[in-house]
PDB file of C-alpha atoms in Angstrom:
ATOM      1  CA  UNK A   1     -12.857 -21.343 -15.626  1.00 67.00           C
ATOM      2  CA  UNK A   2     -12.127 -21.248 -11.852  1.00 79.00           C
ATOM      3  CA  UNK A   3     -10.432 -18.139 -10.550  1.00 82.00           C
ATOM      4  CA  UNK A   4      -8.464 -18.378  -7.329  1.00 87.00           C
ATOM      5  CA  UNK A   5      -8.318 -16.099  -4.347  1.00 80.00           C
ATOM      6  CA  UNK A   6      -5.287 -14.107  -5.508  1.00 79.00           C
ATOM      7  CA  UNK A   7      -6.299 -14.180  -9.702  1.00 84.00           C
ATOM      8  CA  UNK A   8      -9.422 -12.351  -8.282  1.00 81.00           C
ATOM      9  CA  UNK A   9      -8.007  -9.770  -6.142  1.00 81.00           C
ATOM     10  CA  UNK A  10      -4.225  -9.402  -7.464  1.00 86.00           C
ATOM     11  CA  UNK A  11      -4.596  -5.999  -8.794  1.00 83.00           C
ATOM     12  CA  UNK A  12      -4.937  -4.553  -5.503  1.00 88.00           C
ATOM     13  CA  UNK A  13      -3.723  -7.188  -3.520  1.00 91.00           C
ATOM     14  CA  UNK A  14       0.114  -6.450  -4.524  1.00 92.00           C
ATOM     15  CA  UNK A  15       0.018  -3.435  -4.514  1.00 92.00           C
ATOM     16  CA  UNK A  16      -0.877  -3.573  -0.801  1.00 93.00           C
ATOM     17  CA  UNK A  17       2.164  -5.905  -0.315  1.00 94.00           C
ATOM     18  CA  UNK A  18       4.237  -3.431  -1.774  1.00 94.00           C
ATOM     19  CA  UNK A  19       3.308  -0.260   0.577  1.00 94.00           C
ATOM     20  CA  UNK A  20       3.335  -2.920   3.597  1.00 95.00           C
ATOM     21  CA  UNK A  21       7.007  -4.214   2.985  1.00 96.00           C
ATOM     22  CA  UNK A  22       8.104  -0.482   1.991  1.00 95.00           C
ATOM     23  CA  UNK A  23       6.452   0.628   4.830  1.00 95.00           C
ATOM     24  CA  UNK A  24       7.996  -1.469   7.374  1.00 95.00           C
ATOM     25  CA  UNK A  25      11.700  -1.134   5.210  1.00 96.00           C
ATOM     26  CA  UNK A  26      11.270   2.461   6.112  1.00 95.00           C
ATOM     27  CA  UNK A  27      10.403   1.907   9.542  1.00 95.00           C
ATOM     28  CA  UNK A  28      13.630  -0.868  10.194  1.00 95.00           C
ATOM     29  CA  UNK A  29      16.159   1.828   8.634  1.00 95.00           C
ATOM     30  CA  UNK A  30      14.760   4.304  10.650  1.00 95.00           C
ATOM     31  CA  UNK A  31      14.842   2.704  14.287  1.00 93.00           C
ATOM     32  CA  UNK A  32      18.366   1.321  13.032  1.00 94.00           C
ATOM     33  CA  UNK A  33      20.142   4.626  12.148  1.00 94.00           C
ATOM     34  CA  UNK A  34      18.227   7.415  13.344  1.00 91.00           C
ATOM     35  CA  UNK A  35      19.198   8.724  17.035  1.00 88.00           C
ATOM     36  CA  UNK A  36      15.666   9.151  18.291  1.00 87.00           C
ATOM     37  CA  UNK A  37      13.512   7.022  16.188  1.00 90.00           C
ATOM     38  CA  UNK A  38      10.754   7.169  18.417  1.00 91.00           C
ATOM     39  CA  UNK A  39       9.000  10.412  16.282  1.00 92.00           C
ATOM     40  CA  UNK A  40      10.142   9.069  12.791  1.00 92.00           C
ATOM     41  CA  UNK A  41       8.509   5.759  13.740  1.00 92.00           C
ATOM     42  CA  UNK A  42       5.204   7.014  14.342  1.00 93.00           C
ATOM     43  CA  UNK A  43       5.164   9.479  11.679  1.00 94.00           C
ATOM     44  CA  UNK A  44       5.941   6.690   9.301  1.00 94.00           C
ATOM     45  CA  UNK A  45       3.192   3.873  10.679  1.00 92.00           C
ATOM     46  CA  UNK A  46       0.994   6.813  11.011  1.00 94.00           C
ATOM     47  CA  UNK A  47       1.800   7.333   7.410  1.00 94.00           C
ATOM     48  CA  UNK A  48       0.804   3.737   6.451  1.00 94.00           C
ATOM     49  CA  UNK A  49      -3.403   4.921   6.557  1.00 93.00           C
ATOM     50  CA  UNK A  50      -2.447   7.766   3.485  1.00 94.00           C
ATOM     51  CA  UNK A  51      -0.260   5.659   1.648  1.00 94.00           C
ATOM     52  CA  UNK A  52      -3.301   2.755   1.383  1.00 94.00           C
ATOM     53  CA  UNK A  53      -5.712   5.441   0.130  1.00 94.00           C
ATOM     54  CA  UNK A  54      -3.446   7.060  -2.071  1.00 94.00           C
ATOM     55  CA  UNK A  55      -1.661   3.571  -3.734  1.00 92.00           C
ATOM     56  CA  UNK A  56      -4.744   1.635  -3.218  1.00 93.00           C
ATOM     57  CA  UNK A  57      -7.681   3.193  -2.776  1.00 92.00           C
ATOM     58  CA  UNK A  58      -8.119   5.767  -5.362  1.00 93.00           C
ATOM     59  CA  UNK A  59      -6.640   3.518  -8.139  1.00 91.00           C
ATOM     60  CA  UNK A  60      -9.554   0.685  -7.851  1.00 90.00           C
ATOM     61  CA  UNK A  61     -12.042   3.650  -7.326  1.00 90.00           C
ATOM     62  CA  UNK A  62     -10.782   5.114 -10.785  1.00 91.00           C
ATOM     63  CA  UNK A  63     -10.557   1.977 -12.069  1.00 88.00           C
ATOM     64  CA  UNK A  64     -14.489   0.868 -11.084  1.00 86.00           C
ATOM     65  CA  UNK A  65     -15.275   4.223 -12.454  1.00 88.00           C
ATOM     66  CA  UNK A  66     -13.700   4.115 -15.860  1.00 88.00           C
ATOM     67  CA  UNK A  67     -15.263   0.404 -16.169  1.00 84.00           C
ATOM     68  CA  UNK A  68     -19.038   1.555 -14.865  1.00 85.00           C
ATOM     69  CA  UNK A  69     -18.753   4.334 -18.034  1.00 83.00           C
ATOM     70  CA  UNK A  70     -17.409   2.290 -20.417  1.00 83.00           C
ATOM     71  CA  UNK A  71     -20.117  -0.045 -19.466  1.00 72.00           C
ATOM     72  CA  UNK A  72     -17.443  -3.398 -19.598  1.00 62.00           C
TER      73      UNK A  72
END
């Protein structure tokens, strides 16, 4: 069987979707109704680098780890 691009990596690869489109969703509704968005803007792209790790990055690490001592 043939695996695609996307059947290979689509346990990380949506999840990265996700934090991108809720990431930029934050950062339209800010810029749109905040007075001085300038601050919240950065502070939420500035975000974007912690929410990878933390939705991303530690899951497949915990994930790789649980398979390696399992041995699957």
């Amino acid at each position: 069987m043939k695996l695609t691009a996307f059947q290979t990596h689509k346990s990380w690869l949506i999840r990265a979707v996700l934090v991108l489109a809720v990431t930029g969703l934050a950062e339209v509704a800010v810029v749109w109704y905040v007075r001085r968005p300038i601050l919240w803007a950065t502070l939420i792209a500035g975000s974007l680098t912690l929410s990878m790790l933390v939705f991303l990055a530690f899951p497949i690490l915990r994930e790789e780890s649980r398979k390696s001592a399992t041995g699957i």
